[in-house]
Coordinates of C-alpha atoms in Angstrom, one line a residue:
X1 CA 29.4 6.4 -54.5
X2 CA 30.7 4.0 -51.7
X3 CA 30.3 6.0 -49.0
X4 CA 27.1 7.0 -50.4
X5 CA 26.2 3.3 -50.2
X6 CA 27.9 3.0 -47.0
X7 CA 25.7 6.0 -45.0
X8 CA 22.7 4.5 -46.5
X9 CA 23.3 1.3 -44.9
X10 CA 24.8 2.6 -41.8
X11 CA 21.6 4.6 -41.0
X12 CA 19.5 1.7 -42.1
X13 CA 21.2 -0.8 -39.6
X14 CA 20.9 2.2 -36.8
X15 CA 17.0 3.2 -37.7
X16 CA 15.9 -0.7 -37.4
X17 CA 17.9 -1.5 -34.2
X18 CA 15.9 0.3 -32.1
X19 CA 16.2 -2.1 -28.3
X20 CA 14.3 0.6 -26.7
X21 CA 11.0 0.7 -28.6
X22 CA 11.5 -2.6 -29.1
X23 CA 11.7 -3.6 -25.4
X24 CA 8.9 -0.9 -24.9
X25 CA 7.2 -3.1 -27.5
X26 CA 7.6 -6.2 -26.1
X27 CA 6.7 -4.6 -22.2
X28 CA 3.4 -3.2 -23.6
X29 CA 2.3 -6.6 -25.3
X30 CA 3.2 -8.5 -22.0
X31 CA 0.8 -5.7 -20.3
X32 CA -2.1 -5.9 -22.9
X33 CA -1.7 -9.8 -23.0
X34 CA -2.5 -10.0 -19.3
X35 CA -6.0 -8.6 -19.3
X36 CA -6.1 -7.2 -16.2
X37 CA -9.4 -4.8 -16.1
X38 CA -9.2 -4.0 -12.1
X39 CA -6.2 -3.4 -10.3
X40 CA -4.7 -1.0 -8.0
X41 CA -1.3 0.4 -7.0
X42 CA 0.2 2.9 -5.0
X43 CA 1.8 5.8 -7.4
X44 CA 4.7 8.2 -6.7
X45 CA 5.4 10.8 -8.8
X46 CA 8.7 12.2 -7.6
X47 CA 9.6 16.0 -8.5
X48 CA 10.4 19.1 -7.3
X49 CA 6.4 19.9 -6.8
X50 CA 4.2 21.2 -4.2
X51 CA 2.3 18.0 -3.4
X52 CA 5.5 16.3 -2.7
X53 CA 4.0 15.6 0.5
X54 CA 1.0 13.6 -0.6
X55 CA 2.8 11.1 -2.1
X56 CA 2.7 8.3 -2.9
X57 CA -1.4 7.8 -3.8
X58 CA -3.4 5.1 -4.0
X59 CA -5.1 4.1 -7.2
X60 CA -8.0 2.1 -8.2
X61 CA -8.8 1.7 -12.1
X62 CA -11.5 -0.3 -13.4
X63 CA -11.7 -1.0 -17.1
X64 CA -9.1 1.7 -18.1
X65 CA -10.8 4.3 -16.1
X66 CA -9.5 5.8 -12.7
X67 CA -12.6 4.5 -10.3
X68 CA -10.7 6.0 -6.7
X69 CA -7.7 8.0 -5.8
X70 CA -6.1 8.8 -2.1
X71 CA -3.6 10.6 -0.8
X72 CA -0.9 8.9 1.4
X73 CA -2.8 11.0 4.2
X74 CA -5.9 9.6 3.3
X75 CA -7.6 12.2 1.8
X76 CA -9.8 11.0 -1.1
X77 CA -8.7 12.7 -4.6
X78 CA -11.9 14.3 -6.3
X79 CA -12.5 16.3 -9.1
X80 CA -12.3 19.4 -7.1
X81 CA -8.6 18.7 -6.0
X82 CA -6.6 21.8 -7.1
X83 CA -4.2 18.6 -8.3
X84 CA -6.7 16.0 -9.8
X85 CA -5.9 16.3 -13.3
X86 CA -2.4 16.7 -12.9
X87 CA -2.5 13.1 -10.7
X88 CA -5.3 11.5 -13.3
X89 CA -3.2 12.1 -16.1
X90 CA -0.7 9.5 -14.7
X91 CA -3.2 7.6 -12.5
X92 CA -3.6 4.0 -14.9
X93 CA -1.1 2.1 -16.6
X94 CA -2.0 2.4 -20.4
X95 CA -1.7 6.2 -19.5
X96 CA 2.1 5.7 -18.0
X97 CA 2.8 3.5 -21.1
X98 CA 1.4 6.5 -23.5
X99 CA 3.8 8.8 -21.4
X100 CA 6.6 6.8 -21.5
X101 CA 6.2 6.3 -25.1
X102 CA 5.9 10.1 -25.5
X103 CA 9.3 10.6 -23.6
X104 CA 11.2 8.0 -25.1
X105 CA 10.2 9.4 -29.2
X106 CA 12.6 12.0 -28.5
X107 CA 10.6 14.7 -26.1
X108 CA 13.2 14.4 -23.4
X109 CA 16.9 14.2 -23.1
X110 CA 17.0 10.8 -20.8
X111 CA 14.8 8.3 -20.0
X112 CA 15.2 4.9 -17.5
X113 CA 12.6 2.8 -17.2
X114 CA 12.3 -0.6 -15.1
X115 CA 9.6 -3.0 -16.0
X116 CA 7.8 -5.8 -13.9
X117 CA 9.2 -8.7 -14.4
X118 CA 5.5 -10.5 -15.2
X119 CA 3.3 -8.0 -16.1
X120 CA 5.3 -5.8 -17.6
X121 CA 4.1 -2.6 -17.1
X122 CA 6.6 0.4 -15.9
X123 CA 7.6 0.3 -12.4
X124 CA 10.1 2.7 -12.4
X125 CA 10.1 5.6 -14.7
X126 CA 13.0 8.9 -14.5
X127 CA 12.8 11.2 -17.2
X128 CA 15.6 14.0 -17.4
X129 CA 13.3 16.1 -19.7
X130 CA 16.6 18.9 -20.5
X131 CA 20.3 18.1 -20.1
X132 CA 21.8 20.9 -17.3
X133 CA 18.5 22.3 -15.9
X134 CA 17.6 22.2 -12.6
X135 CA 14.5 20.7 -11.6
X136 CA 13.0 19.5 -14.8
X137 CA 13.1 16.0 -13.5
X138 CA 10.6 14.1 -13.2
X139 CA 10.0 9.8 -11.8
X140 CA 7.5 7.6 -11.6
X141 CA 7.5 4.9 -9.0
X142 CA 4.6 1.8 -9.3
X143 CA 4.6 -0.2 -6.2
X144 CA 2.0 -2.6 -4.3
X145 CA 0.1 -3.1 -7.5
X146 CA -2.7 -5.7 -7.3
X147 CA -5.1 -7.9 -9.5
X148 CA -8.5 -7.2 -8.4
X149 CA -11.1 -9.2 -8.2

């Protein structure tokens, strides 16, 4: 009956002491507490893919919604882009949270994730989605972002 008691409580302590989600938690609210409607940033989504090379793009959102996206060789991103919903799908920072939160519930074998320091949004995300494959990594890199007017 002890151990009995003892497992219970063990996987009690271990279910409620959950840093991750709890730092996610706390990342998100610092994010949503801001109220930042327009913004832009330059995104890098680093994998073993064929628009490597186009990297890293520039991103404007307004009100939650992607209002412009360009390539690092200036082409403008539009619905017609053989890639645009692959890049849109990652393109505002409530999306990268809702990504971020779908890696870390168990979906992938590793996740890292750096946070800004104010803001708190992810500015570095690597995801190892399957321990010993090749090429199944994927990153997320969030730099020059800026509060827009």
């Amino acid at each position: 009956m002890k151990k009995i008691v003892w497992l219970i409580l063990t996987f009690t302590i271990v279910a409620c002491a959950t840093p991750g989600q709890s730092n996610f938690d706390h990342q998100r609210h610092k994010w949503q507490e801001a109220k930042i409607p327009h913004y832009r940033f330059d995104l890098r989504i680093v994998c073993y893919c064929p628009f490597r090379g186009r990297m890293p793009l520039h991103v404007e959102v307004l009100d939650g919604q992607v209002v412009s996206m360009q390539d690092a060789r200036g082409g403008i991103i539009t619905k017609s882009d053989i890639h645009f919903e692959y890049f849109e799908r990652y393109a505002t920072i409530d999306r990268l949270f809702s990504l971020l939160q779908t890696y870390q519930s168990g979906k992938s074998d590793r996740v890292t994730v750096k946070f800004h320091p104010v803001y708190g949004f992810p500015e570095r995300i690597t995801v190892d989605r399957i321990k010993g494959a090749a090429d199944d990594e994927i990153g997320f890199v969030i730099s020059k972002f800026e509060q827009l007017p």
